Backbone atoms as SQL, in Angstrom:
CREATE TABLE atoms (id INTEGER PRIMARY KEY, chain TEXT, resi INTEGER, resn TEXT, atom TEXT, x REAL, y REAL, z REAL);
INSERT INTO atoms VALUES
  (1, 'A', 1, 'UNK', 'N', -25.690, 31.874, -21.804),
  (2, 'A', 1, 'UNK', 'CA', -25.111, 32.996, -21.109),
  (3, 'A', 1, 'UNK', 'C', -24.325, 32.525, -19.895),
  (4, 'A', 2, 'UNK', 'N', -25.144, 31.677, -19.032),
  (5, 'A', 2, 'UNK', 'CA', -23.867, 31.001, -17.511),
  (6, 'A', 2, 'UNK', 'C', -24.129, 29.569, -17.631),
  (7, 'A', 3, 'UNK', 'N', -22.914, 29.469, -17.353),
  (8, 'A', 3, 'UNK', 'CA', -22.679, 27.811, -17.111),
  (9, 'A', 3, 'UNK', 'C', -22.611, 26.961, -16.105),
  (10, 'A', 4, 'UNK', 'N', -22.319, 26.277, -15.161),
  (11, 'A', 4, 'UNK', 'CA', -22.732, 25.742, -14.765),
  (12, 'A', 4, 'UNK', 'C', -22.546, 26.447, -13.288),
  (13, 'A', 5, 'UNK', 'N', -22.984, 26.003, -12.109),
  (14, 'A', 5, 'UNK', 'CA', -23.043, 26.897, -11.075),
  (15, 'A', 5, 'UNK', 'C', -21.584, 27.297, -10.487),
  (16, 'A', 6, 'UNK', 'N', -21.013, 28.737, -10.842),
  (17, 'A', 6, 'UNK', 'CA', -20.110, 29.004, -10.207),
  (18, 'A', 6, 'UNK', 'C', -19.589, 28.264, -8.663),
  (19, 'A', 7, 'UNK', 'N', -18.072, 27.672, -8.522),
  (20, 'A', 7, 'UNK', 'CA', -17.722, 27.289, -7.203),
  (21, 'A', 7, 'UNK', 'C', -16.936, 28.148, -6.967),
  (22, 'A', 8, 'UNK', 'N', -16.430, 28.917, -7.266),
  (23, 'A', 8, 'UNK', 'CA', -15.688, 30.517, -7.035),
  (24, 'A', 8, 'UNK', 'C', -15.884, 31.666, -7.578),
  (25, 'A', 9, 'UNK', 'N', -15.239, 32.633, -7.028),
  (26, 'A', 9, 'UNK', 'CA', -15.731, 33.968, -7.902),
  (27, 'A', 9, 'UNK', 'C', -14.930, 34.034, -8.501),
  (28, 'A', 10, 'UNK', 'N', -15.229, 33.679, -9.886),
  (29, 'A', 10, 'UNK', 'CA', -14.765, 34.071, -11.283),
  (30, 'A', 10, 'UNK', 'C', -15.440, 34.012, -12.037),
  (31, 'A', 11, 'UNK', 'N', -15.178, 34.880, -13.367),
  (32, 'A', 11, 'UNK', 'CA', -15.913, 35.182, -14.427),
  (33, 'A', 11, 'UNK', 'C', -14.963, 35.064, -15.880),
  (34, 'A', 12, 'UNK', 'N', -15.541, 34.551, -16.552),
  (35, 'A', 12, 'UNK', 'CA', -15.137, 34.368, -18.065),
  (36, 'A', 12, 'UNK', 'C', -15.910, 34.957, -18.936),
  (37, 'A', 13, 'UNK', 'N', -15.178, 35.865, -19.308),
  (38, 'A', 13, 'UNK', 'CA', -16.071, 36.657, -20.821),
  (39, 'A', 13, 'UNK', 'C', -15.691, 36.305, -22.143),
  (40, 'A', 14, 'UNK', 'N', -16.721, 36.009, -22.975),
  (41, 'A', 14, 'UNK', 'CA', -16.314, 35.348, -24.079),
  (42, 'A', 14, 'UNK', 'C', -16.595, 35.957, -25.223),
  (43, 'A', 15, 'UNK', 'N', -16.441, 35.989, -25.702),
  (44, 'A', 15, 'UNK', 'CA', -17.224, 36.869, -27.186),
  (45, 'A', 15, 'UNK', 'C', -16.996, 37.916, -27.585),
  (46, 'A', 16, 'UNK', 'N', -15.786, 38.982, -26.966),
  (47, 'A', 16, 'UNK', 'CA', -15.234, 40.025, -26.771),
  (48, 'A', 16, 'UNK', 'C', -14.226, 40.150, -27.584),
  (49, 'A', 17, 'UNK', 'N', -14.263, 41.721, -27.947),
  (50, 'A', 17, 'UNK', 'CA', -13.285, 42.494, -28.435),
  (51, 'A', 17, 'UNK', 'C', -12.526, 43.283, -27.295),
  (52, 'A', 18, 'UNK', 'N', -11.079, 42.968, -27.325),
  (53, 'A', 18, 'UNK', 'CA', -10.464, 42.860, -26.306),
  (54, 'A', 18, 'UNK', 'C', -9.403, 44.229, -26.646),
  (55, 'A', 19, 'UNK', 'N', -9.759, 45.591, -25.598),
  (56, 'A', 19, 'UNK', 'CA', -8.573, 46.226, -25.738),
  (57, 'A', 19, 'UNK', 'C', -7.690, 45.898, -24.631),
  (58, 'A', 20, 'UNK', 'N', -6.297, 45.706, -24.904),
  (59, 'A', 20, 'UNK', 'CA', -5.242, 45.176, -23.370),
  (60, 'A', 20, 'UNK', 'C', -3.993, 46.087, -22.961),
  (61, 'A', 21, 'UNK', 'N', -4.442, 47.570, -23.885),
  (62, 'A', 21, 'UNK', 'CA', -3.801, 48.518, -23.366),
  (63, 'A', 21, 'UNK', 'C', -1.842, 48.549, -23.530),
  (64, 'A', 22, 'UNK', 'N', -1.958, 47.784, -24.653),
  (65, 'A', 22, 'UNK', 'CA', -0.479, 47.264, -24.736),
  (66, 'A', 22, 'UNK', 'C', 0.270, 47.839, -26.010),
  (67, 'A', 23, 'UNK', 'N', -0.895, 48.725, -26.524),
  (68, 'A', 23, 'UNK', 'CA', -0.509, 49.015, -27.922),
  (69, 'A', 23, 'UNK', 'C', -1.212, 48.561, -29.251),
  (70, 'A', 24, 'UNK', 'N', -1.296, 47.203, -29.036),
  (71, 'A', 24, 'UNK', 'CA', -1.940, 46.037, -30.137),
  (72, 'A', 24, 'UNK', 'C', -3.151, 46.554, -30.647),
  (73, 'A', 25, 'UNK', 'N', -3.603, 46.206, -31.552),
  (74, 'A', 25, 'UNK', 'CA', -4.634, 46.333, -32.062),
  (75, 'A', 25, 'UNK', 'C', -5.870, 45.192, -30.914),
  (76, 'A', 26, 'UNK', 'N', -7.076, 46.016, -30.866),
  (77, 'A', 26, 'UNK', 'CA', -7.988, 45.137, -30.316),
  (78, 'A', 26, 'UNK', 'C', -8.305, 43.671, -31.388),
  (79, 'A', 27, 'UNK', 'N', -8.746, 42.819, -30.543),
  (80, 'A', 27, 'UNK', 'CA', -8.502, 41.492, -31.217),
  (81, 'A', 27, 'UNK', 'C', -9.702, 40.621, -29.968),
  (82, 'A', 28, 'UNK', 'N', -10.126, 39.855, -31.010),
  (83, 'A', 28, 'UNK', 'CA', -11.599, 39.081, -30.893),
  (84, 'A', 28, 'UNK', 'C', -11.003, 38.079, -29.743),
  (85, 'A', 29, 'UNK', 'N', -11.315, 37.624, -28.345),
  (86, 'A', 29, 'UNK', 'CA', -10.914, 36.615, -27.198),
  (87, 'A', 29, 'UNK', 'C', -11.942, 36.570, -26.080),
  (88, 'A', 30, 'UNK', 'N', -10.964, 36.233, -25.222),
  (89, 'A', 30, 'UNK', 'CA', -11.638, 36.132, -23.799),
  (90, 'A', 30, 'UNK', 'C', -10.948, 36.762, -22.821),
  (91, 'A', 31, 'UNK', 'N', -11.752, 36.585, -21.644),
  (92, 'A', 31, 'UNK', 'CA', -10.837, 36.803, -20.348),
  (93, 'A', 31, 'UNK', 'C', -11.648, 36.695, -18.845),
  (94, 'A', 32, 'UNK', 'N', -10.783, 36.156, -18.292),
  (95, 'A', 32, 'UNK', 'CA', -11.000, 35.549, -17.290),
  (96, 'A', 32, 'UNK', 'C', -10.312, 35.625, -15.901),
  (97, 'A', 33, 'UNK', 'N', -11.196, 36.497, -15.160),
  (98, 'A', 33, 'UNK', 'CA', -11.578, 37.093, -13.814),
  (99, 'A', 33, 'UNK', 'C', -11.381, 36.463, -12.555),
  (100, 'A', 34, 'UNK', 'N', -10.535, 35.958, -11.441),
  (101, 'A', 34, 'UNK', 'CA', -10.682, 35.493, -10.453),
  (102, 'A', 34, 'UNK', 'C', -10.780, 36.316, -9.432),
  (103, 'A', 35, 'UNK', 'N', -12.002, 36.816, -8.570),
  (104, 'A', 35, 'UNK', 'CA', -11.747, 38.010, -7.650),
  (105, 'A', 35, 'UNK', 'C', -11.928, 38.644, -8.068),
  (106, 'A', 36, 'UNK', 'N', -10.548, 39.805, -8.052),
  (107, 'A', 36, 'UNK', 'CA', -10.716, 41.227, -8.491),
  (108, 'A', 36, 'UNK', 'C', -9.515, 41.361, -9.381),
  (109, 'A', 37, 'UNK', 'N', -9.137, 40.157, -9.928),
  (110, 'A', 37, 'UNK', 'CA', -8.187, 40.080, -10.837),
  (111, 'A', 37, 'UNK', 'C', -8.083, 39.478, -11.871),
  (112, 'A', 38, 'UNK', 'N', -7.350, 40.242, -12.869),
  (113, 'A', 38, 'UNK', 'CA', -7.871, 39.407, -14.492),
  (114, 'A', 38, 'UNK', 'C', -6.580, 37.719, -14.478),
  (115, 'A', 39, 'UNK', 'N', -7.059, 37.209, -14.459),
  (116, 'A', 39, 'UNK', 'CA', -6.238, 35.626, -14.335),
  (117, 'A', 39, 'UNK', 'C', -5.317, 35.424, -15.657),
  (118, 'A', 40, 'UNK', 'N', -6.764, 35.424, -16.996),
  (119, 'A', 40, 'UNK', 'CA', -5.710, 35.005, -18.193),
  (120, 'A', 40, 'UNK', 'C', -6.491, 35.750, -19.504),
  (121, 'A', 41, 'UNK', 'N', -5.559, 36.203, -20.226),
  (122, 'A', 41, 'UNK', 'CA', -6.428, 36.482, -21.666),
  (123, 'A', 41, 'UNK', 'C', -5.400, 36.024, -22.596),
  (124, 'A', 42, 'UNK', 'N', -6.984, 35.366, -23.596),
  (125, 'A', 42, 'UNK', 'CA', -6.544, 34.816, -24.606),
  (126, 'A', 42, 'UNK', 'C', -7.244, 35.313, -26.062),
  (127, 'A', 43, 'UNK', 'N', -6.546, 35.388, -26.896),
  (128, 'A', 43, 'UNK', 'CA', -7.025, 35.789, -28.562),
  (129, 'A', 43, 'UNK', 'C', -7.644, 34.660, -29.133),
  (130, 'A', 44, 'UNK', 'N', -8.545, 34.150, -28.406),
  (131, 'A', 44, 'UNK', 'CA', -9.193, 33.020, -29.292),
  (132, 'A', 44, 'UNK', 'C', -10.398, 33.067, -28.366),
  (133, 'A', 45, 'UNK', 'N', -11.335, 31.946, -28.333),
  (134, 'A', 45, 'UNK', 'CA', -12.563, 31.776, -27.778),
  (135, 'A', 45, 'UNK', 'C', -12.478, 30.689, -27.525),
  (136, 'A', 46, 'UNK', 'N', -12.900, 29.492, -26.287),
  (137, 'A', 46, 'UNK', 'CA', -12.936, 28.087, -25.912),
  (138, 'A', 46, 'UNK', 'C', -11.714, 27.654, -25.468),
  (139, 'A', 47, 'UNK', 'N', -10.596, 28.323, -25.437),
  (140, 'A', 47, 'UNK', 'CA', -9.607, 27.558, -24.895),
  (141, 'A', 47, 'UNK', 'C', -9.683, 27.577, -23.649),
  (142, 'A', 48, 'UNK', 'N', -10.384, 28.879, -22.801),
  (143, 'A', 48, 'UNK', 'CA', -10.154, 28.675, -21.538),
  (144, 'A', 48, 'UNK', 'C', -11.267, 27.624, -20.794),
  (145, 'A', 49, 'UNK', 'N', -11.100, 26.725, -20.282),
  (146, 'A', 49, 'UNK', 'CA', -11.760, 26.208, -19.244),
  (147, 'A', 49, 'UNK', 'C', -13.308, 26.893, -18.729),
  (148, 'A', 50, 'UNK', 'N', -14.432, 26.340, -19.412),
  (149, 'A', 50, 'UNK', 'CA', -15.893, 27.072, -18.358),
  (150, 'A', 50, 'UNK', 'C', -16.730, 26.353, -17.118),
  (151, 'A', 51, 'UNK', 'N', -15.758, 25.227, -16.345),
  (152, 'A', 51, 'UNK', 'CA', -16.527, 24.190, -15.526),
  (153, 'A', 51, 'UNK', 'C', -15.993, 25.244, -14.344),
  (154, 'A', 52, 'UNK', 'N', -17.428, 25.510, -13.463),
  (155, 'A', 52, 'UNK', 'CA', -16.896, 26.533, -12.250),
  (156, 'A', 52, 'UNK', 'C', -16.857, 27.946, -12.379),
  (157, 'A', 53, 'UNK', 'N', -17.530, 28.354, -13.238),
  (158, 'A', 53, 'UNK', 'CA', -17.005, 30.019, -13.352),
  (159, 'A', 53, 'UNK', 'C', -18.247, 30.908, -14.557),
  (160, 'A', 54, 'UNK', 'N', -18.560, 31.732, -14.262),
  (161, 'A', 54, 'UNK', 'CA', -19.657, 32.544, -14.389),
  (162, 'A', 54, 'UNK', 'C', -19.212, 32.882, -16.064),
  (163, 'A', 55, 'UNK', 'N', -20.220, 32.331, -17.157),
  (164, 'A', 55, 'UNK', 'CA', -19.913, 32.790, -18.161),
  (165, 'A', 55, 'UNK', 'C', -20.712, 33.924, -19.374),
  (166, 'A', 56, 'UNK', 'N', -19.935, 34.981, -19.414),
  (167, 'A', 56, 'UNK', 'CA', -20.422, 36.277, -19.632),
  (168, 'A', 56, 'UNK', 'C', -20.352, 35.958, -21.266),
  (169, 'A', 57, 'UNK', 'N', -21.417, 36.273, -22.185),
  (170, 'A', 57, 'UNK', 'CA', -21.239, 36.157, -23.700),
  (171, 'A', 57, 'UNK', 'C', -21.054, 38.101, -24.420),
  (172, 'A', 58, 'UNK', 'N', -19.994, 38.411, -24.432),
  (173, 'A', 58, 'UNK', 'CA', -20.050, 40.101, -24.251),
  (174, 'A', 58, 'UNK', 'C', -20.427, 40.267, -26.148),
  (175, 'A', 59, 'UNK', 'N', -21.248, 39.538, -27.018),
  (176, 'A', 59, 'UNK', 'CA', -21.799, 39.632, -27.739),
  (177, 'A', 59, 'UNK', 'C', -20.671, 40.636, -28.840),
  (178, 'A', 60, 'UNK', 'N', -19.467, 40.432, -28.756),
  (179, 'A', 60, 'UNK', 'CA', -18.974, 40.869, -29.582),
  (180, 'A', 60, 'UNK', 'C', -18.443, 42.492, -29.218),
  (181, 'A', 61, 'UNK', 'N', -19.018, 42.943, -28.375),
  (182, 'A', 61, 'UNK', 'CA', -18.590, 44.111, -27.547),
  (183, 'A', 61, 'UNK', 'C', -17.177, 44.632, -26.830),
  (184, 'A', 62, 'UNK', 'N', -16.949, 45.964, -27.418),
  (185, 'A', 62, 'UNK', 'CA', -15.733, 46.206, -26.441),
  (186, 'A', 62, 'UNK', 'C', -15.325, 45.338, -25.152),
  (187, 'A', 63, 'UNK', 'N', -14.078, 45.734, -24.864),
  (188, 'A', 63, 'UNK', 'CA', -13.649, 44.730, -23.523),
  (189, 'A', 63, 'UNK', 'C', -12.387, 45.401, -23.268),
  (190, 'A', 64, 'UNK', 'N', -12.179, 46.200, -22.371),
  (191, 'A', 64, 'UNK', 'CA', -10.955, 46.712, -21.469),
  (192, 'A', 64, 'UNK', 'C', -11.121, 47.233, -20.069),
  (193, 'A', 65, 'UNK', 'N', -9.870, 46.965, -19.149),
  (194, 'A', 65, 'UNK', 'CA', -9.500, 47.140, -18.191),
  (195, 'A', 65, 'UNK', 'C', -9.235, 48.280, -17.912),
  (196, 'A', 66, 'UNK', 'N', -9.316, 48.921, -16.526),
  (197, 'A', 66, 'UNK', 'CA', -8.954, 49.693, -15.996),
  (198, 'A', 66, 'UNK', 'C', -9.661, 51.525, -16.173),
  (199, 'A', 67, 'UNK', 'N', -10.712, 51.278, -16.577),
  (200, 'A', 67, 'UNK', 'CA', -11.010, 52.732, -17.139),
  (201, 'A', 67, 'UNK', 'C', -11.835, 53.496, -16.126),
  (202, 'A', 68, 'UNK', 'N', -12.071, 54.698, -15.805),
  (203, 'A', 68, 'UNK', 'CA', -12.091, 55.181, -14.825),
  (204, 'A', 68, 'UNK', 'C', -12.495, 56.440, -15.212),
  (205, 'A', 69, 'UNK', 'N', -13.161, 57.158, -14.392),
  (206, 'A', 69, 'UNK', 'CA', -13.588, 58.770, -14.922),
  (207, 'A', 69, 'UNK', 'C', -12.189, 59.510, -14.114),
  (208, 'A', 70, 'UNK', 'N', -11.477, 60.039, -14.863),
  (209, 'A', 70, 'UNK', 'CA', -10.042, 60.469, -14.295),
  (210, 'A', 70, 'UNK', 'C', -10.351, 61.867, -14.676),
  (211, 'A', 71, 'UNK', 'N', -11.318, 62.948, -13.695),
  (212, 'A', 71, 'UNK', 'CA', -11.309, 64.309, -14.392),
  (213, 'A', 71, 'UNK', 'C', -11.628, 64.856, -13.394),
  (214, 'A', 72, 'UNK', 'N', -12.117, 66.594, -13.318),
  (215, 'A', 72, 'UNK', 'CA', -11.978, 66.522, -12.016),
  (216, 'A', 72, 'UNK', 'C', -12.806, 68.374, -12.415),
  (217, 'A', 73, 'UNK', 'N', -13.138, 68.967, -12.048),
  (218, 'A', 73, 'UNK', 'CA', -13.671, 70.680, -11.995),
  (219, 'A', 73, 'UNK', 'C', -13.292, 71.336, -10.974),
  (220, 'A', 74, 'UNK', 'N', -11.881, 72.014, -11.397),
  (221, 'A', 74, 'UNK', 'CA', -11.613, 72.645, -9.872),
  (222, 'A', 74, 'UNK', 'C', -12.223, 73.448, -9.966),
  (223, 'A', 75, 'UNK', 'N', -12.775, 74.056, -10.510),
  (224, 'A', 75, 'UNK', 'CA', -13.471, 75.351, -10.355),
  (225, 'A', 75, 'UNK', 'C', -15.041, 75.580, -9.488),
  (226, 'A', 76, 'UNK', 'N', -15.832, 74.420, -9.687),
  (227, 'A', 76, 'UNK', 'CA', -16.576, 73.595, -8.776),
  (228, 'A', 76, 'UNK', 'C', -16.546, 73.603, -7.581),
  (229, 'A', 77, 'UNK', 'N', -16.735, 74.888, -6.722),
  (230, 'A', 77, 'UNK', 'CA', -16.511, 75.034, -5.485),
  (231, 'A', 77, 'UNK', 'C', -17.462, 74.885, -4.565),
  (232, 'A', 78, 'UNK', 'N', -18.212, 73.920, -4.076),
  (233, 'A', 78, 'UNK', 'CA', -19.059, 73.766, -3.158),
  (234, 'A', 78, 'UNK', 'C', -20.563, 74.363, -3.349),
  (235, 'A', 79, 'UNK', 'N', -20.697, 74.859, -4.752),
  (236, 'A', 79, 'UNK', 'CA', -21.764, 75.310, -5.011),
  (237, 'A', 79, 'UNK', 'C', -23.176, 74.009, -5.111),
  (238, 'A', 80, 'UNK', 'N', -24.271, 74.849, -4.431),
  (239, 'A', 80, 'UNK', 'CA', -25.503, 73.524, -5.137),
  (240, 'A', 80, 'UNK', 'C', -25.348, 73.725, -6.577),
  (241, 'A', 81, 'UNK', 'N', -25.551, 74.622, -7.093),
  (242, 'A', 81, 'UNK', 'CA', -26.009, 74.291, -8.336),
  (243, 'A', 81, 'UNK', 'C', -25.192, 75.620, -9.015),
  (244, 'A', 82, 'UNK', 'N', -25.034, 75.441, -10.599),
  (245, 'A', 82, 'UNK', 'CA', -24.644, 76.518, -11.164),
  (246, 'A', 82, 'UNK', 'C', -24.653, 77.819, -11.392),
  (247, 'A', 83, 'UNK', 'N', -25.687, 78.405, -11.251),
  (248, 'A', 83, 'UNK', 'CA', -25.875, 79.614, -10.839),
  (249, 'A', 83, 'UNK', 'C', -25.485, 80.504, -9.340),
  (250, 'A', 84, 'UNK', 'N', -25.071, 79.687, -8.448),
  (251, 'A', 84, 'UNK', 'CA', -24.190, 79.432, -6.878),
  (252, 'A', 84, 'UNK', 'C', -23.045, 80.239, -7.590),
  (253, 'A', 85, 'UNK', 'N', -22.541, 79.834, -8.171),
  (254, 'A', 85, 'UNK', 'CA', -21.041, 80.144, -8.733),
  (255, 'A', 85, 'UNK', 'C', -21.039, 81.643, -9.145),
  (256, 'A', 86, 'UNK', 'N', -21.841, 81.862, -9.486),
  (257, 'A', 86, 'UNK', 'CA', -21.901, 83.348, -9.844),
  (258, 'A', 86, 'UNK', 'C', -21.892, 84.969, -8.858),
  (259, 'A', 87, 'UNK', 'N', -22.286, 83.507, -7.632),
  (260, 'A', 87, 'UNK', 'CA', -22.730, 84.918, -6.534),
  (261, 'A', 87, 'UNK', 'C', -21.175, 84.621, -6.343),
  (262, 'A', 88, 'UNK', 'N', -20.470, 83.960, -6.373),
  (263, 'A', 88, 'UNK', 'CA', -18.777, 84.619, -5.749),
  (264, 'A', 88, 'UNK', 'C', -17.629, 85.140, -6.287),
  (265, 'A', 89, 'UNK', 'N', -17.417, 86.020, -5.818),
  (266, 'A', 89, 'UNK', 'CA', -16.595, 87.304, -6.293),
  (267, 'A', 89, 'UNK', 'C', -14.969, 86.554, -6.812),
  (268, 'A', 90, 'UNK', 'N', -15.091, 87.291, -8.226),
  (269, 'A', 90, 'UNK', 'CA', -13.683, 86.215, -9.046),
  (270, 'A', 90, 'UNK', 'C', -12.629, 86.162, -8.193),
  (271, 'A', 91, 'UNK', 'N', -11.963, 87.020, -7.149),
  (272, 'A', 91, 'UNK', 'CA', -10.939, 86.939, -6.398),
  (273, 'A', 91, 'UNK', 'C', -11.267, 85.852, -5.338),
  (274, 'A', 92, 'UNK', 'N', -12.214, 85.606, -5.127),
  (275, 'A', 92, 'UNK', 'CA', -12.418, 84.136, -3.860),
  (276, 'A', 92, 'UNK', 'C', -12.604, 82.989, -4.930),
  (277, 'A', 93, 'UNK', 'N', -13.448, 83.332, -5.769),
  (278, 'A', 93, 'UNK', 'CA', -13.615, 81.848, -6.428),
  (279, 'A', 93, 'UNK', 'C', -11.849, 81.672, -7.080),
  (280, 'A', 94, 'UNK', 'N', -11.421, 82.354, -7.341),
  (281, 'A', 94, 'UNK', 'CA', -9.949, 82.032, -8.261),
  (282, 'A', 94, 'UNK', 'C', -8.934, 81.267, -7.410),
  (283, 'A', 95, 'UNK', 'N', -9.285, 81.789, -6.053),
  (284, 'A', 95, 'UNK', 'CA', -8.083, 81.303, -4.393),
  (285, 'A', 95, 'UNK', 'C', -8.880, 79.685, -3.938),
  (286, 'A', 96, 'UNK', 'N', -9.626, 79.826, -4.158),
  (287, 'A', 96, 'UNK', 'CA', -10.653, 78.493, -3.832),
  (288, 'A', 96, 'UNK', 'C', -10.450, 77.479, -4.864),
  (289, 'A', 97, 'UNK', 'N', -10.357, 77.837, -6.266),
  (290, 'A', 97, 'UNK', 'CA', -10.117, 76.935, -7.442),
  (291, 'A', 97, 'UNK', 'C', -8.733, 76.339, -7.068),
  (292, 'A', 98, 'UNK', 'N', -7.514, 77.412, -6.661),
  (293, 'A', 98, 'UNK', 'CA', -6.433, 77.052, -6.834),
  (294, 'A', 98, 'UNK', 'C', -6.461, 75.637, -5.483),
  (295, 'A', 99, 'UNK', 'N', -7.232, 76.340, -4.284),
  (296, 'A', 99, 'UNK', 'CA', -6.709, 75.430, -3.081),
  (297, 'A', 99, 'UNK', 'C', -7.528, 73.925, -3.998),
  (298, 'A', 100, 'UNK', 'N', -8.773, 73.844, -4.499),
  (299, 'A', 100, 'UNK', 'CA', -8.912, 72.737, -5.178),
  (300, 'A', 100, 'UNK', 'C', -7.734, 71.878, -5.937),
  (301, 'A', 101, 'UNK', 'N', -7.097, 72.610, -6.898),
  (302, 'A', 101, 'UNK', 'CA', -6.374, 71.607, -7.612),
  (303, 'A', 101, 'UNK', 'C', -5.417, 71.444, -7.209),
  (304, 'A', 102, 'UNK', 'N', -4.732, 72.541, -5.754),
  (305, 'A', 102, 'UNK', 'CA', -3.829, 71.716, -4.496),
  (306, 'A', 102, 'UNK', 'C', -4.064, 70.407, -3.854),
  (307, 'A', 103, 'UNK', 'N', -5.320, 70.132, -3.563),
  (308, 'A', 103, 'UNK', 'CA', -5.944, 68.700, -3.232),
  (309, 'A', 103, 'UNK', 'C', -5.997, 68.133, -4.192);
């Protein structure tokens, strides 16, 4: 699973099915992390270099960048809990939703 003692922060994942958001079909590689940035990906396994750098075996598992919970409930107005929502009258909750999805 790791190799020999990281001398920087980086990480190499190996064993991965790689989506790269480019269109392509996902495809069996690696990739490799310096920081907070992806350095290099490759469609194969072993080419990259593992002396120095944290090695992740992603067992054959998905692998993509950038994903994020991108959603949002304007309607969700400061209530504790769901039943909150009910005590407010549709003309405030409707002006309150809107100033939400203004922010």
């Amino acid at each position: 699973m790791t190799s020999a003692q990281p001398t920087e922060n980086a990480v190499l994942f190996t064993n991965a099915r790689i989506f790269d958001s480019t269109g392509s079909d996902p495809y069996e590689g690696e990739v490799l992390v310096r920081g907070n940035r992806i350095a290099t990906v490759r469609a194969s396994t072993g080419d990259i270099p593992r002396d120095g750098v944290r090695v992740v075996d992603g067992g054959g598992k998905f692998l993509m960048s950038g994903l994020c919970d991108a959603h949002t409930h304007f309607s969700w107005t400061n209530s504790a809990d769901l039943p909150g929502l009910g005590t407010m009258g549709v003309e405030e909750h409707t002006l309150l939703s809107a100033r939400s999805a203004q922010t």
